[in-house]
């Protein structure tokens, strides 16, 4: 367990470092959360070992000793000693305090690994030689059986009946049985409002994967479903509903207090309007989901590739130990108000009181009951994490792990392995939200916008996690669940986005425009949605990044110069700036916007750095990528039917800008010629891995932009495999990708650091997801520059030919 609990009881401490979330590898938080704690731990151990050597050798002056490469050296006498030989002396050394440890943190020029190119990739050889163990590789023996599942094609549908005769006739098939127990959670099945409960399904359990697969084929057409309330969901119809929603006033989530957009539109000499659309998307990790579970004497042991082992443990435990009452699951969410920011407390307080009243207990008893529930879960469920095999957010959702646990409970002592196929993976994902956006801008002198209206409607993943309908609620519990959603990370209300989603390119729109109004419009959900690499930033960056180019063209300006004008000279957007424009509770990827201070020993100390959006950093990556790509020179000398596109975006606390050069060949097919990318993620810990994340994120973004589309007819996903949900092929990739790191300038560093040292270290931020969102807008802008059409919807292959 590598989790490091936050050491101080500070409101709004990063949620990722709470014990129950500490191994959650999602949302590009790991470096930001653990970089400083791990460095402090390392420095603390080094200091203890130096002091242990002082005791061993009778040395009084700490400065005479140096620790390096797991040894302590006394250069004056030539003595040295390995750490492990100092352990007995180390036991007698008092633990150093935080200030002592900070004092001995290595300076940047003394670091041996951080920021160095030669950091070893220790498991690369195992991966390429087949020795690495992924989820599907695990074999626990003990007569392990493999299950494959026929699932209801529609979210929240229910099993009516099935005929197992043909499946049981397949050699090797042992059992055919429902996945969900009768009456589970008042008849709830997976889908909208059902959290991570699996779809209703019938499992074929066999001696091996082939037999399970053939048994499932025999069973597939012999299962009868009650398709339920989402059977009429049609993604084409839904798109029109989103367009209607975004052409009406929505809920205002950010607004300039001194300037009104409607007044500016009335006075504008020129206005620009556009609508953008992004469909549902599936993550398609290279290895489809898999899980193995053993049930024995009231305990479950599970092996699985999961991005959230604590999350999987949590929901498996709730499903196995509390199968009957949905309200009991909410006990886990009870939270002491002192742990939260001021803006989060009212909603949490309302939830705490509501569930306490419903259970007939005091809030003190509620917290005790929560802790007892957590202990029961952790004592009952053990998760072994394999190599991931790709995740992209899909494997943060533990439905497939729950399937294995349900089946294992029916066969005590027998390992049950649930294996998904590619078809399962694409048709039963937690899809990235479908989104519609509407933009309107008023252009003034020089074509610069004087006002901007931005409306966004999307099917929130919080609608998947929380009811209302069609979740089967106990009597009079709908208000409780509404309050539970509102309290969970400022989760908002039904049909609207959560604070998490609103902060992914909507509330934090970076442009310096006098009159601004941003609205979140209603969007009901009919299919389960979840996380995907860069989540809401995918659609918001596509919209605003493309519309910036549309404004530039309307103004007759160069796209790069216009983008820099939109960003302006740059500013730091702190909590006060957000609140001044009506954003009361901005969700900064669960990190504080402003520096967190606390009185320790009578002195105010920084206990957590701030991570405010800073458009100076956004401007810097645009300037860097424009220079490296030779934007100005290239634009003057581009061949016919070649074009350059540029876009920039802040996501997961990092800043990314790219320039894409495209061309159209003689067959009128789009060719990606070259990509330049600049990233500011603070301190770059492992340059080789960050470059890989940049390159991989860019290619992932190209797949989404050019090819990605999940459609739904009669409630069921149409796509089944890579033939109709294609991903980028090698011949479609750029001929060259060049990547650059941008470190914040001295002025920015001073604003971020407590000691105001302009040469100090800036904490690392996200690297895995920020490269993806900027691709679609930059590509769309490049296509226009090359003489192609303005594309306002994903995938682009619906509008142009792709090589």
Short mmCIF file of C-alpha atoms in Angstrom, two decimals, residues 7-497:
data_model
loop_
_atom_site.label_atom_id
_atom_site.label_comp_id
_atom_site.label_asym_id
_atom_site.label_seq_id
_atom_site.Cartn_x
_atom_site.Cartn_y
_atom_site.Cartn_z
CA UNK A 7 -0.66 14.57 7.70
CA UNK A 8 -2.81 17.50 8.86
CA UNK A 9 -6.57 17.87 9.49
CA UNK A 10 -6.95 20.63 6.92
CA UNK A 11 -10.26 21.34 5.19
CA UNK A 12 -10.06 20.39 1.55
CA UNK A 13 -6.96 18.21 1.84
CA UNK A 14 -6.39 16.40 -1.47
CA UNK A 15 -8.88 13.55 -1.53
CA UNK A 16 -6.46 11.29 -3.35
CA UNK A 17 -4.33 10.96 -0.23
CA UNK A 18 -7.11 9.77 2.00
CA UNK A 19 -6.54 6.17 3.00
CA UNK A 20 -9.45 4.78 1.02
CA UNK A 21 -8.40 6.46 -2.22
CA UNK A 22 -4.64 6.22 -1.99
CA UNK A 23 -4.02 3.66 -4.74
CA UNK A 24 -6.48 5.15 -7.20
CA UNK A 25 -4.53 5.53 -10.47
CA UNK A 26 -6.86 7.86 -12.27
CA UNK A 27 -7.23 11.58 -13.00
CA UNK A 28 -3.46 12.13 -13.37
CA UNK A 29 -3.08 12.88 -9.65
CA UNK A 30 -0.35 10.53 -8.50
CA UNK A 31 2.66 12.80 -8.95
CA UNK A 32 0.94 15.90 -7.59
CA UNK A 33 -0.28 13.97 -4.56
CA UNK A 34 2.78 11.91 -3.72
CA UNK A 35 5.82 13.72 -5.04
CA UNK A 36 6.45 15.87 -1.98
CA UNK A 37 5.39 13.28 0.66
CA UNK A 38 7.65 10.66 -0.90
CA UNK A 39 10.56 13.09 -1.11
CA UNK A 40 10.02 14.03 2.53
CA UNK A 41 9.95 10.36 3.52
CA UNK A 42 13.18 9.74 1.62
CA UNK A 43 14.88 12.78 3.14
CA UNK A 44 13.63 11.79 6.59
CA UNK A 45 15.08 8.29 6.27
CA UNK A 46 18.36 9.75 5.03
CA UNK A 47 18.51 12.13 8.00
CA UNK A 48 17.77 9.33 10.48
CA UNK A 49 20.53 7.22 8.96
CA UNK A 50 23.03 10.08 9.20
CA UNK A 51 22.15 10.55 12.86
CA UNK A 52 22.38 6.82 13.45
CA UNK A 53 25.92 6.88 11.97
CA UNK A 54 26.77 9.79 14.28
CA UNK A 55 25.80 7.60 17.24
CA UNK A 56 27.74 4.64 15.87
CA UNK A 57 30.92 6.63 15.24
CA UNK A 58 30.59 9.16 18.07
CA UNK A 59 30.52 12.14 15.70
CA UNK A 60 28.97 15.39 16.97
CA UNK A 61 28.79 17.45 13.78
CA UNK A 62 26.05 16.30 11.37
CA UNK A 63 27.60 18.29 8.52
CA UNK A 64 30.61 15.96 8.43
CA UNK A 65 28.45 13.11 7.10
CA UNK A 66 26.77 12.54 3.77
CA UNK A 67 24.32 9.86 2.70
CA UNK A 68 24.23 8.60 -0.87
CA UNK A 69 23.45 5.33 -2.61
CA UNK A 70 22.08 3.67 0.55
CA UNK A 71 25.25 4.35 2.53
CA UNK A 72 26.49 6.99 4.97
CA UNK A 73 29.98 8.39 4.32
CA UNK A 74 32.48 10.19 6.57
CA UNK A 75 34.82 11.53 3.91
CA UNK A 76 37.40 12.90 6.37
CA UNK A 77 38.19 9.42 7.72
CA UNK A 78 37.14 7.42 4.66
CA UNK A 79 34.60 5.43 6.65
CA UNK A 80 31.26 4.32 5.23
CA UNK A 81 28.42 2.10 6.37
CA UNK A 82 25.37 0.63 4.62
CA UNK A 83 21.91 1.67 5.80
CA UNK A 84 20.91 -1.82 6.86
CA UNK A 85 23.86 -1.98 9.27
CA UNK A 86 22.58 1.13 11.05
CA UNK A 87 19.10 -0.13 11.87
CA UNK A 88 19.80 -0.88 15.54
CA UNK A 89 21.25 2.60 16.04
CA UNK A 90 18.41 4.13 14.01
CA UNK A 91 15.85 2.78 16.47
CA UNK A 92 17.29 5.10 19.11
CA UNK A 93 17.21 8.23 16.93
CA UNK A 94 14.21 10.52 17.58
CA UNK A 95 12.04 11.02 14.51
CA UNK A 96 12.88 14.36 12.88
CA UNK A 97 10.14 16.96 12.52
CA UNK A 98 8.93 18.27 9.18
CA UNK A 99 11.06 21.41 9.28
CA UNK A 100 14.18 19.33 9.91
CA UNK A 101 13.34 17.12 6.95
CA UNK A 102 12.57 20.03 4.63
CA UNK A 103 15.95 21.50 5.53
CA UNK A 104 17.78 18.47 4.13
CA UNK A 105 15.73 18.00 0.96
CA UNK A 106 18.11 17.70 -1.94
CA UNK A 107 18.54 20.75 -4.11
CA UNK A 108 17.66 20.27 -7.79
CA UNK A 109 21.33 20.04 -8.83
CA UNK A 110 21.90 17.16 -6.37
CA UNK A 111 19.06 14.93 -7.56
CA UNK A 112 20.22 11.57 -8.92
CA UNK A 113 17.04 10.39 -10.64
CA UNK A 114 14.38 13.11 -10.73
CA UNK A 115 14.42 14.88 -14.07
CA UNK A 116 17.13 12.64 -15.50
CA UNK A 117 16.90 10.90 -18.84
CA UNK A 118 18.53 7.67 -17.67
CA UNK A 119 15.83 6.53 -15.21
CA UNK A 120 15.55 2.78 -15.90
CA UNK A 121 12.30 1.31 -17.22
CA UNK A 122 12.55 -1.70 -14.95
CA UNK A 123 9.71 -3.88 -16.23
CA UNK A 124 9.97 -3.10 -19.95
CA UNK A 125 11.86 -6.32 -20.69
CA UNK A 126 9.23 -8.45 -18.95
CA UNK A 127 6.50 -6.71 -20.93
CA UNK A 128 8.07 -7.28 -24.33
CA UNK A 129 9.15 -10.88 -23.60
CA UNK A 130 5.79 -12.01 -22.23
CA UNK A 131 6.84 -12.46 -18.61
CA UNK A 132 4.68 -9.64 -17.27
CA UNK A 133 1.50 -10.81 -15.53
CA UNK A 134 -1.71 -9.10 -16.65
CA UNK A 135 -5.21 -9.85 -15.42
CA UNK A 136 -5.92 -12.57 -17.96
CA UNK A 137 -2.58 -14.27 -17.15
CA UNK A 138 -3.40 -15.06 -13.53
CA UNK A 139 -3.91 -18.74 -12.74
CA UNK A 140 -4.52 -19.47 -9.07
CA UNK A 141 -5.02 -23.19 -9.68
CA UNK A 142 -7.44 -24.99 -7.32
CA UNK A 143 -9.68 -26.01 -10.24
CA UNK A 144 -10.22 -22.47 -11.51
CA UNK A 145 -13.23 -22.05 -13.79
CA UNK A 146 -13.80 -19.38 -16.41
CA UNK A 147 -17.03 -17.44 -16.86
CA UNK A 148 -18.27 -15.47 -19.84
CA UNK A 149 -21.50 -13.57 -19.56
CA UNK A 150 -24.49 -12.78 -21.75
CA UNK A 151 -25.51 -9.30 -20.59
CA UNK A 152 -28.69 -7.32 -21.05
CA UNK A 153 -27.98 -4.95 -23.96
CA UNK A 154 -29.88 -2.04 -22.39
CA UNK A 155 -28.93 -0.14 -19.24
CA UNK A 156 -31.16 -1.05 -16.27
CA UNK A 157 -32.78 -3.94 -18.13
CA UNK A 158 -33.65 -7.08 -16.17
CA UNK A 159 -33.42 -10.81 -16.72
CA UNK A 160 -36.77 -12.41 -17.47
CA UNK A 161 -35.82 -16.01 -18.31
CA UNK A 162 -33.23 -18.21 -20.02
CA UNK A 163 -32.87 -21.72 -21.40
CA UNK A 164 -29.52 -23.24 -20.43
CA UNK A 165 -29.94 -26.55 -22.29
CA UNK A 166 -27.80 -25.75 -25.34
CA UNK A 167 -25.04 -24.12 -23.32
CA UNK A 168 -24.82 -27.00 -20.87
CA UNK A 169 -24.44 -29.39 -23.82
CA UNK A 170 -21.14 -27.72 -24.80
CA UNK A 171 -18.20 -29.88 -23.61
CA UNK A 172 -16.52 -28.29 -20.60
CA UNK A 173 -19.45 -26.11 -19.52
CA UNK A 174 -20.24 -26.72 -15.84
CA UNK A 175 -22.86 -24.13 -14.82
CA UNK A 176 -25.20 -21.57 -16.36
CA UNK A 177 -26.59 -19.10 -13.84
CA UNK A 178 -27.64 -15.46 -13.30
CA UNK A 179 -24.95 -13.06 -12.14
CA UNK A 180 -27.13 -10.94 -9.85
CA UNK A 181 -28.98 -12.65 -6.99
CA UNK A 182 -32.77 -12.48 -6.91
CA UNK A 183 -33.97 -9.29 -5.28
CA UNK A 184 -30.50 -7.75 -5.08
CA UNK A 185 -30.77 -4.09 -4.05
CA UNK A 186 -34.56 -4.18 -4.50
CA UNK A 187 -34.14 -5.54 -8.03
CA UNK A 188 -31.59 -2.96 -9.18
CA UNK A 189 -29.50 -3.79 -12.23
CA UNK A 190 -26.57 -1.99 -13.81
CA UNK A 191 -27.12 1.24 -15.67
CA UNK A 192 -28.27 4.78 -14.93
CA UNK A 193 -28.42 5.61 -11.23
CA UNK A 194 -27.14 2.17 -10.29
CA UNK A 195 -23.58 3.04 -9.34
CA UNK A 196 -21.17 0.25 -10.34
CA UNK A 197 -23.66 -2.64 -10.18
CA UNK A 198 -23.16 -4.92 -13.21
CA UNK A 199 -25.67 -5.20 -16.02
CA UNK A 200 -28.12 -8.03 -15.57
CA UNK A 201 -26.50 -11.11 -17.06
CA UNK A 202 -26.33 -14.88 -17.31
CA UNK A 203 -22.92 -16.49 -16.81
CA UNK A 204 -21.65 -19.58 -18.59
CA UNK A 205 -19.03 -21.12 -16.29
CA UNK A 206 -16.70 -23.65 -17.85
CA UNK A 207 -13.39 -25.46 -17.49
CA UNK A 208 -11.64 -23.08 -19.88
CA UNK A 209 -12.15 -19.89 -21.87
CA UNK A 210 -12.98 -21.63 -25.15
CA UNK A 211 -15.72 -23.73 -23.60
CA UNK A 212 -17.15 -20.67 -21.83
CA UNK A 213 -17.10 -18.72 -25.11
CA UNK A 214 -18.84 -21.50 -27.05
CA UNK A 215 -21.35 -21.97 -24.26
CA UNK A 216 -22.14 -18.27 -24.32
CA UNK A 217 -22.71 -18.42 -28.08
CA UNK A 218 -25.16 -21.25 -27.56
CA UNK A 219 -26.97 -19.33 -24.84
CA UNK A 220 -27.05 -15.84 -26.34
CA UNK A 221 -30.35 -16.11 -28.24
CA UNK A 222 -32.07 -18.09 -25.50
CA UNK A 223 -32.18 -15.30 -22.93
CA UNK A 224 -35.27 -13.14 -22.53
CA UNK A 225 -34.92 -9.60 -21.16
CA UNK A 226 -37.19 -6.96 -19.73
CA UNK A 227 -35.40 -4.09 -21.45
CA UNK A 228 -36.77 -1.51 -19.05
CA UNK A 229 -37.04 2.28 -19.23
CA UNK A 230 -34.05 2.96 -21.51
CA UNK A 231 -35.11 0.71 -24.40
CA UNK A 232 -36.18 3.70 -26.49
CA UNK A 233 -32.85 5.53 -26.17
CA UNK A 234 -31.60 6.56 -29.61
CA UNK A 235 -28.37 8.56 -29.86
CA UNK A 236 -29.47 10.36 -33.06
CA UNK A 237 -32.64 11.59 -31.38
CA UNK A 238 -30.70 12.47 -28.26
CA UNK A 239 -28.34 14.66 -30.24
CA UNK A 240 -31.29 16.78 -31.33
CA UNK A 241 -32.40 17.00 -27.69
CA UNK A 242 -28.97 18.34 -26.70
CA UNK A 243 -29.12 20.93 -29.48
CA UNK A 244 -32.50 22.08 -28.21
CA UNK A 245 -31.18 22.19 -24.65
CA UNK A 246 -28.17 24.35 -25.51
CA UNK A 247 -30.31 26.83 -27.47
CA UNK A 248 -32.20 27.66 -24.30
CA UNK A 249 -30.87 29.38 -21.17
CA UNK A 250 -29.21 26.94 -18.78
CA UNK A 251 -27.92 27.12 -15.25
CA UNK A 252 -25.36 29.94 -15.04
CA UNK A 253 -22.11 28.55 -13.64
CA UNK A 254 -19.83 31.53 -14.29
CA UNK A 255 -20.58 35.14 -15.16
CA UNK A 256 -18.66 38.38 -15.22
CA UNK A 257 -20.25 40.74 -12.64
CA UNK A 258 -19.69 44.09 -14.42
CA UNK A 259 -20.43 43.25 -18.06
CA UNK A 260 -23.51 41.60 -19.54
CA UNK A 261 -23.28 39.44 -22.66
CA UNK A 262 -26.76 40.28 -23.94
CA UNK A 263 -26.00 43.99 -23.89
CA UNK A 264 -22.74 43.37 -25.73
CA UNK A 265 -24.50 41.26 -28.37
CA UNK A 266 -27.04 44.03 -28.93
CA UNK A 267 -24.26 46.52 -29.63
CA UNK A 268 -21.97 44.21 -31.63
CA UNK A 269 -21.09 44.99 -35.21
CA UNK A 270 -20.42 41.30 -35.79
CA UNK A 271 -21.42 38.10 -34.01
CA UNK A 272 -20.20 34.53 -34.49
CA UNK A 273 -22.22 31.46 -33.50
CA UNK A 274 -21.53 27.72 -33.66
CA UNK A 275 -22.72 24.39 -32.26
CA UNK A 276 -20.43 21.47 -31.43
CA UNK A 277 -21.16 17.80 -30.77
CA UNK A 278 -19.17 14.91 -29.33
CA UNK A 279 -20.74 11.41 -29.14
CA UNK A 280 -20.32 8.76 -26.53
CA UNK A 281 -16.83 7.24 -26.60
CA UNK A 282 -15.47 3.92 -25.34
CA UNK A 283 -12.03 3.60 -23.71
CA UNK A 284 -11.03 0.28 -25.39
CA UNK A 285 -7.98 -0.62 -23.27
CA UNK A 286 -5.73 -3.17 -24.94
CA UNK A 287 -6.64 -5.86 -22.40
CA UNK A 288 -10.41 -6.21 -21.90
CA UNK A 289 -11.57 -6.41 -18.27
CA UNK A 290 -10.96 -9.58 -16.30
CA UNK A 291 -11.21 -10.64 -12.66
CA UNK A 292 -10.73 -13.78 -10.56
CA UNK A 293 -12.53 -14.25 -7.26
CA UNK A 294 -12.47 -16.92 -4.55
CA UNK A 295 -15.10 -17.00 -1.82
CA UNK A 296 -14.28 -18.91 1.33
CA UNK A 297 -15.84 -18.65 4.81
CA UNK A 298 -17.29 -15.20 4.39
CA UNK A 299 -14.25 -13.68 2.69
CA UNK A 300 -13.41 -12.82 -0.91
CA UNK A 301 -9.94 -12.84 -2.46
CA UNK A 302 -9.74 -11.16 -5.86
CA UNK A 303 -7.13 -10.70 -8.60
CA UNK A 304 -7.81 -8.05 -11.20
CA UNK A 305 -6.35 -5.26 -13.34
CA UNK A 306 -8.03 -2.33 -11.61
CA UNK A 307 -7.23 1.36 -11.47
CA UNK A 308 -8.97 1.62 -8.10
CA UNK A 309 -8.31 -1.32 -5.77
CA UNK A 310 -9.91 0.48 -2.82
CA UNK A 311 -12.93 1.33 -4.97
CA UNK A 312 -13.26 -2.29 -6.08
CA UNK A 313 -12.89 -3.47 -2.48
CA UNK A 314 -15.48 -0.94 -1.37
CA UNK A 315 -18.19 -1.93 -3.86
CA UNK A 316 -17.54 -5.66 -3.75
CA UNK A 317 -17.80 -5.46 0.02
CA UNK A 318 -21.04 -3.47 -0.04
CA UNK A 319 -22.59 -5.76 -2.64
CA UNK A 320 -21.63 -8.92 -0.77
CA UNK A 321 -22.26 -7.76 2.82
CA UNK A 322 -25.19 -5.37 2.31
CA UNK A 323 -27.12 -6.78 -0.66
CA UNK A 324 -30.61 -5.72 0.41
CA UNK A 325 -30.66 -2.05 1.38
CA UNK A 326 -29.38 0.74 -0.94
CA UNK A 327 -29.48 3.21 1.95
CA UNK A 328 -26.85 1.25 3.85
CA UNK A 329 -24.41 1.83 0.99
CA UNK A 330 -24.68 5.58 1.61
CA UNK A 331 -23.40 5.25 5.17
CA UNK A 332 -19.91 5.09 3.64
CA UNK A 333 -20.38 8.64 2.36
CA UNK A 334 -20.91 10.22 5.80
CA UNK A 335 -18.12 12.76 6.27
CA UNK A 336 -17.12 15.07 9.13
CA UNK A 337 -17.54 18.69 8.11
CA UNK A 338 -14.09 19.65 9.36
CA UNK A 339 -12.57 17.65 6.48
CA UNK A 340 -14.27 19.82 3.85
CA UNK A 341 -13.97 23.26 2.36
CA UNK A 342 -16.48 25.88 3.50
CA UNK A 343 -18.35 25.71 0.20
CA UNK A 344 -18.77 21.93 0.50
CA UNK A 345 -20.09 21.86 4.04
CA UNK A 346 -23.76 22.82 3.58
CA UNK A 347 -24.46 19.95 1.17
CA UNK A 348 -22.57 17.44 3.31
CA UNK A 349 -24.29 18.67 6.46
CA UNK A 350 -27.70 18.25 4.82
CA UNK A 351 -26.81 14.69 3.77
CA UNK A 352 -25.41 13.73 7.18
CA UNK A 353 -28.58 14.94 8.89
CA UNK A 354 -30.90 13.30 6.34
CA UNK A 355 -29.33 9.85 6.57
CA UNK A 356 -29.02 10.07 10.36
CA UNK A 357 -32.73 10.84 10.62
CA UNK A 358 -33.64 8.04 8.25
CA UNK A 359 -31.57 5.53 10.22
CA UNK A 360 -32.81 6.92 13.54
CA UNK A 361 -29.33 7.52 14.94
CA UNK A 362 -27.20 10.50 15.93
CA UNK A 363 -24.50 11.86 13.64
CA UNK A 364 -21.88 10.61 16.09
CA UNK A 365 -23.39 7.13 15.81
CA UNK A 366 -23.50 7.54 12.02
CA UNK A 367 -19.75 8.08 11.82
CA UNK A 368 -19.19 5.10 14.09
CA UNK A 369 -21.44 2.96 11.90
CA UNK A 370 -19.52 4.15 8.83
CA UNK A 371 -16.18 3.14 10.35
CA UNK A 372 -17.57 -0.25 11.37
CA UNK A 373 -18.87 -0.78 7.83
CA UNK A 374 -15.49 0.11 6.33
CA UNK A 375 -13.75 -2.30 8.71
CA UNK A 376 -16.15 -5.11 7.81
CA UNK A 377 -15.54 -4.52 4.12
CA UNK A 378 -11.76 -4.38 4.48
CA UNK A 379 -11.71 -7.48 6.64
CA UNK A 380 -13.83 -9.38 4.11
CA UNK A 381 -12.39 -8.40 0.71
CA UNK A 382 -8.78 -8.59 -0.41
CA UNK A 383 -7.70 -7.25 -3.82
CA UNK A 384 -4.52 -8.28 -5.67
CA UNK A 385 -3.68 -5.79 -8.44
CA UNK A 386 -2.12 -7.12 -11.64
CA UNK A 387 -0.57 -5.05 -14.41
CA UNK A 388 -3.34 -2.98 -15.92
CA UNK A 389 -3.19 -3.83 -19.61
CA UNK A 390 -4.41 -0.32 -20.35
CA UNK A 391 -7.14 1.44 -18.46
CA UNK A 392 -7.96 4.96 -19.67
CA UNK A 393 -10.59 5.18 -16.91
CA UNK A 394 -12.53 2.03 -17.86
CA UNK A 395 -10.87 -0.05 -15.18
CA UNK A 396 -11.71 2.48 -12.49
CA UNK A 397 -15.26 1.12 -12.70
CA UNK A 398 -15.38 -2.18 -10.76
CA UNK A 399 -18.47 -3.80 -12.28
CA UNK A 400 -16.45 -6.67 -13.75
CA UNK A 401 -14.81 -7.29 -10.37
CA UNK A 402 -18.26 -7.44 -8.76
CA UNK A 403 -19.37 -9.99 -11.37
CA UNK A 404 -16.57 -12.33 -10.31
CA UNK A 405 -17.42 -11.84 -6.62
CA UNK A 406 -21.13 -12.59 -7.19
CA UNK A 407 -20.33 -15.81 -9.05
CA UNK A 408 -17.66 -16.91 -6.57
CA UNK A 409 -20.15 -16.68 -3.70
CA UNK A 410 -22.24 -19.36 -5.41
CA UNK A 411 -19.23 -21.72 -5.61
CA UNK A 412 -17.34 -21.56 -2.31
CA UNK A 413 -13.67 -22.45 -2.55
CA UNK A 414 -13.64 -22.49 -6.37
CA UNK A 415 -11.79 -19.69 -8.18
CA UNK A 416 -14.10 -18.08 -10.73
CA UNK A 417 -12.47 -16.10 -13.50
CA UNK A 418 -14.67 -13.63 -15.40
CA UNK A 419 -13.24 -12.84 -18.82
CA UNK A 420 -14.61 -10.08 -21.05
CA UNK A 421 -14.27 -10.10 -24.82
CA UNK A 422 -13.60 -7.04 -26.98
CA UNK A 423 -17.29 -7.01 -27.84
CA UNK A 424 -18.15 -6.93 -24.13
CA UNK A 425 -15.67 -4.14 -23.58
CA UNK A 426 -17.13 -1.89 -26.29
CA UNK A 427 -20.81 -2.59 -25.69
CA UNK A 428 -20.81 -2.49 -21.89
CA UNK A 429 -18.38 0.27 -21.07
CA UNK A 430 -18.94 3.26 -18.82
CA UNK A 431 -18.94 5.58 -21.81
CA UNK A 432 -17.55 9.08 -21.95
CA UNK A 433 -20.42 11.52 -21.91
CA UNK A 434 -22.19 12.64 -25.06
CA UNK A 435 -22.03 16.43 -25.30
CA UNK A 436 -23.57 19.37 -27.12
CA UNK A 437 -22.25 22.94 -26.95
CA UNK A 438 -23.42 26.30 -28.20
CA UNK A 439 -21.18 29.35 -28.60
CA UNK A 440 -21.95 32.93 -29.43
CA UNK A 441 -19.40 35.75 -29.51
CA UNK A 442 -19.61 39.48 -30.14
CA UNK A 443 -16.59 40.86 -32.01
CA UNK A 444 -15.44 44.42 -31.53
CA UNK A 445 -12.52 46.54 -32.69
CA UNK A 446 -9.80 44.48 -34.35
CA UNK A 447 -12.11 41.48 -34.29
CA UNK A 448 -11.46 40.90 -30.60
CA UNK A 449 -14.43 39.44 -28.70
CA UNK A 450 -16.27 41.77 -26.34
CA UNK A 451 -18.62 39.04 -25.13
CA UNK A 452 -18.85 35.25 -25.11
CA UNK A 453 -21.74 32.93 -24.31
CA UNK A 454 -20.85 29.26 -23.83
CA UNK A 455 -23.50 26.61 -23.12
CA UNK A 456 -22.72 22.94 -22.51
CA UNK A 457 -25.02 19.95 -21.99
CA UNK A 458 -23.66 16.48 -21.22
CA UNK A 459 -24.81 13.23 -19.69
CA UNK A 460 -23.08 13.38 -16.32
CA UNK A 461 -21.32 10.34 -14.90
CA UNK A 462 -22.86 11.39 -11.58
CA UNK A 463 -26.20 10.32 -13.07
CA UNK A 464 -24.71 6.84 -13.35
CA UNK A 465 -23.55 6.84 -9.73
CA UNK A 466 -26.68 8.30 -8.12
CA UNK A 467 -30.45 7.98 -8.67
CA UNK A 468 -33.22 9.14 -9.27
CA UNK A 469 -35.11 6.66 -11.41
CA UNK A 470 -34.80 4.05 -12.69
CA UNK A 471 -32.94 2.94 -9.55
CA UNK A 472 -35.26 0.91 -7.30
CA UNK A 473 -35.38 3.13 -4.21
CA UNK A 474 -36.82 2.33 -0.82
CA UNK A 475 -39.94 4.29 0.07
CA UNK A 476 -39.43 8.04 0.53
CA UNK A 477 -35.69 7.84 -0.16
CA UNK A 478 -35.41 9.99 -3.30
CA UNK A 479 -34.59 13.14 -1.31
CA UNK A 480 -31.85 11.28 0.56
CA UNK A 481 -30.21 10.19 -2.68
CA UNK A 482 -30.48 13.69 -4.15
CA UNK A 483 -28.68 15.03 -1.09
CA UNK A 484 -26.11 12.25 -1.33
CA UNK A 485 -25.25 13.30 -4.88
CA UNK A 486 -25.07 16.98 -3.97
CA UNK A 487 -22.69 16.19 -1.10
CA UNK A 488 -20.37 13.89 -3.06
CA UNK A 489 -17.62 16.14 -4.49
CA UNK A 490 -20.20 18.88 -5.03
CA UNK A 491 -22.02 16.52 -7.36
CA UNK A 492 -24.83 18.78 -8.47
CA UNK A 493 -28.35 17.69 -9.31
CA UNK A 494 -30.14 15.42 -11.75
CA UNK A 495 -29.66 16.29 -15.47
CA UNK A 496 -26.78 18.68 -14.71
CA UNK A 497 -23.03 18.28 -14.37
#
